[in-house]
XYZ file of C-alpha atoms in Angstrom:
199
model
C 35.576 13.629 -12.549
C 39.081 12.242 -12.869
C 41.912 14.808 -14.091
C 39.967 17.908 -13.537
C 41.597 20.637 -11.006
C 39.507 20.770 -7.741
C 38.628 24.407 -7.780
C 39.076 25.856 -3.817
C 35.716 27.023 -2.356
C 35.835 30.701 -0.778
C 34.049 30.635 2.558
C 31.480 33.519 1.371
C 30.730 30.453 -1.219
C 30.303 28.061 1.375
C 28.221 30.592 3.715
C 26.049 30.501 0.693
C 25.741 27.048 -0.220
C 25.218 26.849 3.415
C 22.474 29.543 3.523
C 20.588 27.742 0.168
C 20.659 24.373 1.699
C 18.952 25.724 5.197
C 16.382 27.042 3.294
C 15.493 23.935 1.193
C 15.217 22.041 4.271
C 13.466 24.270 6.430
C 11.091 24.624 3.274
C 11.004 20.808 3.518
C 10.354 20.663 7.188
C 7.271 23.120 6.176
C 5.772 21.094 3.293
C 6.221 18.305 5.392
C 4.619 18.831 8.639
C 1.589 19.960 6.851
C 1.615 17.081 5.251
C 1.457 15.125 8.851
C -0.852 17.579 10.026
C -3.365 16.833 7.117
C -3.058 13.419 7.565
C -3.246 13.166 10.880
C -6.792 15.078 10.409
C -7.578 12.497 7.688
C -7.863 15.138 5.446
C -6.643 13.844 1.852
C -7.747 16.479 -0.361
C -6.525 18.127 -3.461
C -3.827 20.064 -1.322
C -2.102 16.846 0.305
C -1.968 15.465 -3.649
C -0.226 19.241 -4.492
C 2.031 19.253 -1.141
C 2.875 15.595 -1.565
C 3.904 16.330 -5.498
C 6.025 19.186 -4.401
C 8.233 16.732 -2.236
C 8.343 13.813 -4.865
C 9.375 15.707 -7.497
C 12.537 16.427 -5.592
C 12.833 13.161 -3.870
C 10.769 9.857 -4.705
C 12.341 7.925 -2.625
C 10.142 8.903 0.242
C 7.955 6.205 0.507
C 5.392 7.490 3.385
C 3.976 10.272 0.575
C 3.404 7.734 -2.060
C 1.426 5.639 0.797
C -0.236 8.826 1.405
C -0.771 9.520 -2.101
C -1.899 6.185 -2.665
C -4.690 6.917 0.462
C -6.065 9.898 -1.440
C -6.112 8.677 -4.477
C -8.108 5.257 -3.195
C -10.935 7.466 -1.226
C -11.450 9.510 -4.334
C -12.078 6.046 -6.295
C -14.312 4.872 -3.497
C -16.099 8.133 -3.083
C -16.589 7.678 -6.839
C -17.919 3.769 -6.117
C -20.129 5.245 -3.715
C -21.553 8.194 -5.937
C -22.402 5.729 -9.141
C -23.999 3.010 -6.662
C -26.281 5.695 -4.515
C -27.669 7.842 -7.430
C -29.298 6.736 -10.178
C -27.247 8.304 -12.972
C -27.293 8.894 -16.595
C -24.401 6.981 -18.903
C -23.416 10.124 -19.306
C -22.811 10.648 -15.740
C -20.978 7.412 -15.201
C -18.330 8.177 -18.534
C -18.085 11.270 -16.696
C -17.409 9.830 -13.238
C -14.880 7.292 -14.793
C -13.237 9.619 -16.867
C -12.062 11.814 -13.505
C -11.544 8.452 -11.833
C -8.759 7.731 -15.150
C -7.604 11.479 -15.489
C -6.819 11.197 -11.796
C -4.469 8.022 -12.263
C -3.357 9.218 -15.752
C -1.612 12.199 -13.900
C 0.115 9.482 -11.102
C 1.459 7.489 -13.919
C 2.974 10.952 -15.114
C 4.083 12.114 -11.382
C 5.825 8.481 -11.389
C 7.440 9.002 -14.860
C 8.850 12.442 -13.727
C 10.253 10.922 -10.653
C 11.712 7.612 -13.003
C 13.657 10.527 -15.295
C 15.420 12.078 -12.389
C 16.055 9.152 -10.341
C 15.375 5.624 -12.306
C 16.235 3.585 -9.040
C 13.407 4.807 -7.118
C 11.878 1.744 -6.103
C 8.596 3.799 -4.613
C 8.369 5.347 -8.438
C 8.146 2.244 -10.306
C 6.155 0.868 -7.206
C 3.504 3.403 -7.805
C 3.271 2.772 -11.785
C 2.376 -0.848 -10.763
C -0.039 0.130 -8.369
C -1.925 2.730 -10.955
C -1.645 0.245 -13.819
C -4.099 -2.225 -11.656
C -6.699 0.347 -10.978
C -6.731 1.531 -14.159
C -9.843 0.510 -16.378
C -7.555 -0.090 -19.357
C -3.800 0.202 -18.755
C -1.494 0.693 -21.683
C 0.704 -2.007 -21.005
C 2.579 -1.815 -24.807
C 3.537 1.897 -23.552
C 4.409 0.638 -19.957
C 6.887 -2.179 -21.412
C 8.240 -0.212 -23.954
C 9.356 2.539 -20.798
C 11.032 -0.704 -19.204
C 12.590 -1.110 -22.429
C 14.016 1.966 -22.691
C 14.868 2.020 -18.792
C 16.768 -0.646 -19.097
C 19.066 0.720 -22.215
C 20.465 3.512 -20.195
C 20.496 0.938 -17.468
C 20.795 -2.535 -18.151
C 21.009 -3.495 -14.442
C 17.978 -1.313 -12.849
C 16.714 -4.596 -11.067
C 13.780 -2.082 -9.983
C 12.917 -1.827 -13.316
C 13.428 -5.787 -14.413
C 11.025 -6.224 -10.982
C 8.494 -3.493 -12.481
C 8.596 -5.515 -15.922
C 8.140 -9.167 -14.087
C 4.611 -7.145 -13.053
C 3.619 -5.440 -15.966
C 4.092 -8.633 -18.365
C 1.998 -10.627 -15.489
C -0.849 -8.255 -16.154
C -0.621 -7.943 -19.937
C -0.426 -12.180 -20.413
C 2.798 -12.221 -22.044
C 3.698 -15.620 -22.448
C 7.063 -16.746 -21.351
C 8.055 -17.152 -24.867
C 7.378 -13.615 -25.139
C 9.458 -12.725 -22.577
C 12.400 -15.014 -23.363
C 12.343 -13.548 -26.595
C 12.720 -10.145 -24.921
C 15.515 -10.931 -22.272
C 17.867 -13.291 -25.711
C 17.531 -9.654 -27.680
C 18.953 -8.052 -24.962
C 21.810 -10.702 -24.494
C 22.269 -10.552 -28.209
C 22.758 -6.252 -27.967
C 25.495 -6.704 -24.598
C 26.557 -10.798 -23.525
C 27.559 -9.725 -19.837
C 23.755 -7.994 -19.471
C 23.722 -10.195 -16.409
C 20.290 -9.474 -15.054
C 18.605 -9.898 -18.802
C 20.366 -13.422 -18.364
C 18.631 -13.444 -14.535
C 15.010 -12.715 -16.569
């Protein structure tokens, strides 16, 4: 920050920051080799989804775990498929079957809101929400626009959010009207919102 006194580190400060930082990334190196390992062994179970959480939560920016997460996720919804088309269930069964099917995608459009909160230019967040939104039986797209909204008044210029709205209105069958209407509100609230005049 500008005018404030650059306090001098001591170099028992640094040693520590230094220590702390080792740690992290050997803790990283850890979480992420097993990740690898799993993988590798084709084995996307409920411990990749935990392992690859762990590392998003810090950083979402690393697209390889989403693709991995995105792996898991679609072998649980085909292993799902699979279960509804070989047995001859009850209704109750099949709500029961599609409910884990939405709780499971529920919880990636929260794991891709967390990640949006700490770091709202993660492309491979809002790349995710798009991705659950089409598998989802029933996707809340007023909620999903009105997070775009809101994105985009702490940010007016998150083009990763304008590209995440371009898909969600798509899907919902906003008309262009709709959406004009949108992008003149926000030129009305700031004239040099350059990217609502872009939209």
């Amino acid at each position: 920050m500008h005018f404030v006194k650059k306090v001098p580190t001591s170099e028992e400060e640094k040693a520590a920051k230094r220590k702390e930082h080792e740690k992290r990334a050997q803790q990283f190196l850890r979480v992420r080799d097993r990740i690898v390992a799993k993988r590798d062994k084709g084995e996307y179970d409920e411990e990749i989804l935990s392992l690859t959480q762990q590392i998003l939560e810090k950083n979402a920016d690393i697209y390889t775990f989403w693709n991995i997460r995105r792996t898991a996720i679609e072998q649980r919804i085909e292993a799902n498929r699979n279960y509804l088309l070989e047995l001859d269930v009850l209704d109750e069964e099949k709500a029961k079957s599609a409910q884990k099917v939405e709780n499971l995608l529920a919880g990636e459009l929260f794991l891709s809101y967390e990640c949006i909160k700490s770091n709202p230019k993660s492309y491979s967040a809002w790349y995710q929400r798009a991705w659950v939104l089409q598998r989802q039986a029933n996707p809340d797209y007023v909620k999903e626009l009105a997070l775009c909204e809101k994105a985009l008044q702490m940010d007016c210029r998150n083009f990763h959010c304008w590209d995440h709205r371009r898909t969600v209105s798509r899907m919902a069958k906003r008309t262009e009207e709709q959406e004009l209407e949108f992008s003149n509100r926000l030129i009305e609230e700031n004239f040099s919102n350059y990217s609502a005049w872009h939209y």
